Coordinates of C-alpha atoms in Angstrom, one line a residue:
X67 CA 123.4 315.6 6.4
X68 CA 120.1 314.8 4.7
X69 CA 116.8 316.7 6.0
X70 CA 113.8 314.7 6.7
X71 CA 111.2 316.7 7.8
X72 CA 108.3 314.4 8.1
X73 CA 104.6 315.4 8.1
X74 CA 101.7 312.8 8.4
X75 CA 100.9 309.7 9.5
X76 CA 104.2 307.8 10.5
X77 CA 102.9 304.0 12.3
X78 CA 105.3 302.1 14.4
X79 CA 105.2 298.9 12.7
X80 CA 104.0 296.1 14.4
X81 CA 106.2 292.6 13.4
X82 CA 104.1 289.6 12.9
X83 CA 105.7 286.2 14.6
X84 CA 105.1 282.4 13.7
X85 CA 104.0 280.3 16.6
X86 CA 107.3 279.2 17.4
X87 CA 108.4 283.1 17.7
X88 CA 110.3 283.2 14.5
X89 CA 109.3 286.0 12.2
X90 CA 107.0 286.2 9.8
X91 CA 108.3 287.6 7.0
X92 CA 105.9 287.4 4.3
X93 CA 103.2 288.1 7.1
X94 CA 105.7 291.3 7.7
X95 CA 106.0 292.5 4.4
X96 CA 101.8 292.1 3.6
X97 CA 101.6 294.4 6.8
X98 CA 103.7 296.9 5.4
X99 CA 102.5 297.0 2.1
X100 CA 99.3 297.2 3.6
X101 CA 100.2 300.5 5.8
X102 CA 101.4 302.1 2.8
X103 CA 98.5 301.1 0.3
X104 CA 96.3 302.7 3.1
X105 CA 98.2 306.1 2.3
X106 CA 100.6 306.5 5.0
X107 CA 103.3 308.8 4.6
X108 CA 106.2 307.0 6.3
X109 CA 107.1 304.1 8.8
X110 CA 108.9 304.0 12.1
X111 CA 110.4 299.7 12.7
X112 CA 112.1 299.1 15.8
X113 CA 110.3 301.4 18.2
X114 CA 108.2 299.7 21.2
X115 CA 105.5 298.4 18.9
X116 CA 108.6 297.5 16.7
X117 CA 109.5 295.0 19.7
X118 CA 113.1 296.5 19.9
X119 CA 113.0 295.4 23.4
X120 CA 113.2 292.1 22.7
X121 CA 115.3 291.7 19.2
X122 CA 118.5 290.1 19.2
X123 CA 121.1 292.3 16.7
X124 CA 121.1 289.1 14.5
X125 CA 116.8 289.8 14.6
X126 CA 117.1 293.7 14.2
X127 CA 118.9 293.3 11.0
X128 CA 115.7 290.9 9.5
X129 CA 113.4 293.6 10.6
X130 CA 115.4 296.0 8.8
X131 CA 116.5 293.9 6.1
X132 CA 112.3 292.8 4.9
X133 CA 111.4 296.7 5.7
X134 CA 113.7 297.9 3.4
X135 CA 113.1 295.0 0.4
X136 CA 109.5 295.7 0.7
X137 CA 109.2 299.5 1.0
X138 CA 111.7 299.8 -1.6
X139 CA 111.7 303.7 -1.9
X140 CA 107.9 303.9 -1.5
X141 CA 108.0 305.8 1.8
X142 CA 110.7 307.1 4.1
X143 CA 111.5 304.9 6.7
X144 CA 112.4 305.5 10.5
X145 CA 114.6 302.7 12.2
X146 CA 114.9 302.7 16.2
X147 CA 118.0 302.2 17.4
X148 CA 117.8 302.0 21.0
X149 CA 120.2 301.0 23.4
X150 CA 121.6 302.0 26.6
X151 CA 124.4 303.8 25.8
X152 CA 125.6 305.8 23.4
X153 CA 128.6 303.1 21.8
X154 CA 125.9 300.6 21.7
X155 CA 123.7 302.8 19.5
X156 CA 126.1 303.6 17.3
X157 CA 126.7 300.0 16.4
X158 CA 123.0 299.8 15.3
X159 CA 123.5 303.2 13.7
X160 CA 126.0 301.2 11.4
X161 CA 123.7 298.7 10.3
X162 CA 120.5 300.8 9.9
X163 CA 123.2 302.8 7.2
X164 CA 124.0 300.0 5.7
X165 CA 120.8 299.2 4.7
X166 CA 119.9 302.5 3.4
X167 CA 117.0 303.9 5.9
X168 CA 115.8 307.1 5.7
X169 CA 116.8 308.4 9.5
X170 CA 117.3 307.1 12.9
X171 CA 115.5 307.3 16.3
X172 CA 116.9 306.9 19.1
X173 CA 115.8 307.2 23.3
X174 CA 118.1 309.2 25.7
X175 CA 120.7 306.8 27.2
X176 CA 118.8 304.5 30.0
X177 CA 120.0 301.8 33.3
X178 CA 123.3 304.2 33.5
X179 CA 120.8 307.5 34.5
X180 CA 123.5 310.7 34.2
X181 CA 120.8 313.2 33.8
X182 CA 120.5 316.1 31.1
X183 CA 123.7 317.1 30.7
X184 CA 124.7 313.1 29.6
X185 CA 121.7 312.8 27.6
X186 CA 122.5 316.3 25.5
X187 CA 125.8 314.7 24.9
X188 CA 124.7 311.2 24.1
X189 CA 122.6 313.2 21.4
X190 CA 125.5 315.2 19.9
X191 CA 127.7 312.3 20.1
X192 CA 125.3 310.4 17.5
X193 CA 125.4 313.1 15.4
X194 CA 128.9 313.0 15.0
X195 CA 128.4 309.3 14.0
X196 CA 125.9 309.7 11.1
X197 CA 124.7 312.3 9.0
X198 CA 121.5 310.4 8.9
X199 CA 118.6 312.5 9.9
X200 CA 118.2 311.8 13.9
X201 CA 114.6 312.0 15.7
X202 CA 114.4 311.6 20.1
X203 CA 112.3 309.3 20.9
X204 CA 110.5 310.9 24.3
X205 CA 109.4 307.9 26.2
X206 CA 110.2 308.4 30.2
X207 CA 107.7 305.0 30.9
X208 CA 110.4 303.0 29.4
X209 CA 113.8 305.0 29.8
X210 CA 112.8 306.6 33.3
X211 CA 113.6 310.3 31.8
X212 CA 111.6 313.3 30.3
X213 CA 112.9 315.0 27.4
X214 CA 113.5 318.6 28.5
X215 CA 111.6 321.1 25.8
X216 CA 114.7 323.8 26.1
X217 CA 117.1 320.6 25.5
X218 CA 115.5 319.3 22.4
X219 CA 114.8 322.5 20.9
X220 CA 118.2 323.5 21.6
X221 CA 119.9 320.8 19.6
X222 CA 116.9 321.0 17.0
X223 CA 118.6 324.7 16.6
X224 CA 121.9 323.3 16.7
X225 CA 120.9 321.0 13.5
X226 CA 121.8 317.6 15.7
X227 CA 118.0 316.6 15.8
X228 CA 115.7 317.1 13.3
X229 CA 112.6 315.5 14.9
X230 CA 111.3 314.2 18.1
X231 CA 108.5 311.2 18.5
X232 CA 106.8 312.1 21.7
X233 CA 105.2 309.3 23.4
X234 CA 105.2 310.9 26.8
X235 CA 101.9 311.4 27.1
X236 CA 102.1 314.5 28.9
X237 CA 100.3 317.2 26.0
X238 CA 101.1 319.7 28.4
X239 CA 104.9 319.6 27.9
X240 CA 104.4 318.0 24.1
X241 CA 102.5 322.1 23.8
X242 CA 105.1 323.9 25.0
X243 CA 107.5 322.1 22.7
X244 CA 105.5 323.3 19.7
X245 CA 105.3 326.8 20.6
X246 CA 108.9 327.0 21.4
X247 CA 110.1 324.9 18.4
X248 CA 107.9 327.7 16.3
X249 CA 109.7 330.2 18.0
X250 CA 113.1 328.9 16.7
X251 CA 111.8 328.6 12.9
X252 CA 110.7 325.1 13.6
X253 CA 114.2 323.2 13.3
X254 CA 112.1 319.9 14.6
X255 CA 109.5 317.7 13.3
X256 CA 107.3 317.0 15.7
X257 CA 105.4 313.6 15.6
X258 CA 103.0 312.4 18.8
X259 CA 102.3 309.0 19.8
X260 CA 100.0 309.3 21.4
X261 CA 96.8 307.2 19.8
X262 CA 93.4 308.8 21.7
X263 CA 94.3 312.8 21.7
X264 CA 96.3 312.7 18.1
X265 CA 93.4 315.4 16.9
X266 CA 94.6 317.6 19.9
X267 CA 98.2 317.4 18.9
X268 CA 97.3 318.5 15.4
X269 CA 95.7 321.5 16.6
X270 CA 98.4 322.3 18.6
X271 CA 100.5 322.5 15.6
X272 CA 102.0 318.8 15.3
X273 CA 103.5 317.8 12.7
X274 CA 102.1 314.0 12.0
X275 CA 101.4 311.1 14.5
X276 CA 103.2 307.4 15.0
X277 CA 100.0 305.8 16.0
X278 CA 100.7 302.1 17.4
X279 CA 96.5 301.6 16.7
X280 CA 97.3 302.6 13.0
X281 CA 98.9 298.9 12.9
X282 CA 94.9 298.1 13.2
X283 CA 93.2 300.6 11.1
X284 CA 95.7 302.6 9.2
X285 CA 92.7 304.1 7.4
X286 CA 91.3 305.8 10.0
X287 CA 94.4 307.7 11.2
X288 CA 95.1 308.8 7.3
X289 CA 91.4 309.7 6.8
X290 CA 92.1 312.1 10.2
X291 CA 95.2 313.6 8.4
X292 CA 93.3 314.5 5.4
X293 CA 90.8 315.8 7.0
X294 CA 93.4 317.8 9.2
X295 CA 95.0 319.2 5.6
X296 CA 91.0 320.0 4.7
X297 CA 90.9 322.0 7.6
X298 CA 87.6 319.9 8.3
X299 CA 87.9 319.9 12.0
X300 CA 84.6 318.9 13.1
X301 CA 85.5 315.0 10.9
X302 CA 89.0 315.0 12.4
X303 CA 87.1 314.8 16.1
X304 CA 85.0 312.4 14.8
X305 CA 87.2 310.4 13.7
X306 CA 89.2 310.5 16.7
X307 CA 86.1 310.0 18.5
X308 CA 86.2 306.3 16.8
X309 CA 89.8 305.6 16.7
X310 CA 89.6 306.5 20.8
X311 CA 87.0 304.0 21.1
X312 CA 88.6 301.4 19.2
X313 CA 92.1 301.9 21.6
X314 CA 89.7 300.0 24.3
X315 CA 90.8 296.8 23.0
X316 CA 94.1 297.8 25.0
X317 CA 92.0 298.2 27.9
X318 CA 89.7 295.4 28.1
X319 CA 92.4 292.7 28.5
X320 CA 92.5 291.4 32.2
X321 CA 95.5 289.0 33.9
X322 CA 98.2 291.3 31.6
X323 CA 99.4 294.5 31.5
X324 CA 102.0 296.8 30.0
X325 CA 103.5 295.3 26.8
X326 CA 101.3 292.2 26.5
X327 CA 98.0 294.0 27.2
X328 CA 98.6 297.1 24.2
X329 CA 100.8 295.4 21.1
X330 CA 99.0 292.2 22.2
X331 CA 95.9 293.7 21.4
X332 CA 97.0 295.3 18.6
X333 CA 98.5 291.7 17.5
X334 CA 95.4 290.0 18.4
X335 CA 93.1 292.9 16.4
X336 CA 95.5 292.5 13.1
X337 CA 94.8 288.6 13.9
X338 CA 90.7 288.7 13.9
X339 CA 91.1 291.3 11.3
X340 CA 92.9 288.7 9.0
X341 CA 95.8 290.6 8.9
X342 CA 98.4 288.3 10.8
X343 CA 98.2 284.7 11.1
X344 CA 98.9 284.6 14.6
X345 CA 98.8 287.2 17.6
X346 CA 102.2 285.3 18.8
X347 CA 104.3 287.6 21.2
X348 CA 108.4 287.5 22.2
X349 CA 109.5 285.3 24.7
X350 CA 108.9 286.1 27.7
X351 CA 105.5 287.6 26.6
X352 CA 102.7 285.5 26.5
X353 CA 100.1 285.8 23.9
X354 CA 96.4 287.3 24.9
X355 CA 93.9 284.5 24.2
X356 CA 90.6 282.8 25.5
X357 CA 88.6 285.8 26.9
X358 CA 90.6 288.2 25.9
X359 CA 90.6 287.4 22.9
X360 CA 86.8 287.6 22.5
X361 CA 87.2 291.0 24.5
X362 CA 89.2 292.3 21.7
X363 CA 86.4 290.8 19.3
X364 CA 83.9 293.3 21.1
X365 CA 85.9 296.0 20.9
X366 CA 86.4 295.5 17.0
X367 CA 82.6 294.9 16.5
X368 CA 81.3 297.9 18.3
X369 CA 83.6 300.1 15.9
X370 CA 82.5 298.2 13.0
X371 CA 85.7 297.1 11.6
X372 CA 84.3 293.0 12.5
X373 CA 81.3 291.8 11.6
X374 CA 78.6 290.7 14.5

């Protein structure tokens, strides 16, 4: 099995759609060369931002197929392969090999809930399946589970993960994971996901972040890592201080939640910013517009990344 032990800033790539909800591909691979050009130091497709949700296999494989052409080597690359059970994952295991990513992430087993003992096996069953690096995706919002800390350091010791994403939200447990993880020689890279407190993760000994709002300004979330490495803690807060401000444009959206409220205002952002040609969403998401967009706009100007 190969290691991949990342450190950095890893985004969650955002996919750019034509009006009629096609992919743009060109759009796509402009926004990844863009991510890596600002200096980050891997990419994660397919996860939430990644719209794995709502791709087809058929539209999984183009995802994968124009990351892969466009990164060409440049920067590991993460693929989500998330299903709800275990055979089903494995089938997307096969085609993320095929195409030659870097390693795999993938959610405990969802809709069929068996609890930890089914999700520790789920886990060791994939590794069985791949000797492609595999990182847990810790995201109990969408899969209606937490990812216990003694679990994922266990199989981190065990050599069947080698990293976890933790989008929980809860620092508390994402803490404790990092102290224990230490205590076990740190098997696991640990990555948070969680946008406004990424500057108390680092402190608490994280490895790297796979910031959604990096799909936005990339530049700030590197500049924070570097600063990190600096040991320059009072510009890491300030930075975060800025990038926390900026995650309002998830916030200010009204008459949508959830899904269409953050990535559509992360779309929405890359749109004003120039960076997509449209903010279009997958069916049956509709697209933020009229005053939202112009809340967006607000958000973007009070930061300073659009002009007044």
């Amino acid at each position: 099995m190969t290691e991949l032990k990342l450190r950095g800033v890893v985004p969650p790539v955002a996919v750019p759609l034509n009006d009629d909800r096609s992919i743009d591909h060109e759009g796509f691979a402009r926004h990844i060369d863009r991510l890596i050009n600002a200096g980050v130091h891997g990419l994660f497709i397919l996860g939430s931002s990644g719209e794995v949700a709502f791709s087809t296999v058929a539209r999984r494989e183009e995802i994968i197929k124009t990351t892969m052409e466009t990164v060409a080597g440049r920067v590991p690359v993460l693929c989500g392969v998330v299903d709800t059970q275990t055979d089903r994952v494995i089938e997307h295991i096969r085609v993320a090999e095929r195409y030659g990513v870097d390693g795999l992430v993938a959610t405990a087993p969802f809709y069929a809930l068996g609890g930890v003992p089914q999700i520790e096996r789920h886990f060791r069953a994939l590794r069985e399946a791949t000797d492609l690096p595999i990182y847990a995706y810790d995201i109990p919002v969408c899969v209606g589970v937490k990812l216990p800390v003694d679990m994922l350091v266990r199989l981190g010791r065990d050599g069947v993960l080698q990293g976890v994403k933790d989008s929980s939200g809860d620092d508390v447990s994402f803490r404790f994971l990092v102290l224990e993880n230490k205590a076990a020689g740190s098997p696991l890279s640990l990555l948070t996901g969680h946008e406004v407190v990424v500057d108390g993760a680092y402190l608490a000994g994280a490895d790297g972040s796979v910031p959604g709002l990096a799909n936005v300004d990339a530049d700030g979330y590197v500049a924070q890592w570097d600063a990190f490495e600096a040991g320059d803690w009072k510009k890491v807060a300030e930075i975060q201080d800025r990038l926390a401000r900026l995650m309002h444009i998830a916030l200010v959206p009204q008459g949508i939640s959830g899904f269409g409220a953050g990535i559509g205002s992360f779309k929405t952002a890359c749109q004003l910013l120039g960076y997509f040609k449209t903010n279009q969403m997958p069916e049956p998401v509709e697209r933020l517009s009229g005053d939202n967009v112009e809340r967006v706009a607000g958000v973007l100007r009070e930061v300073g990344l659009l002009d007044a």
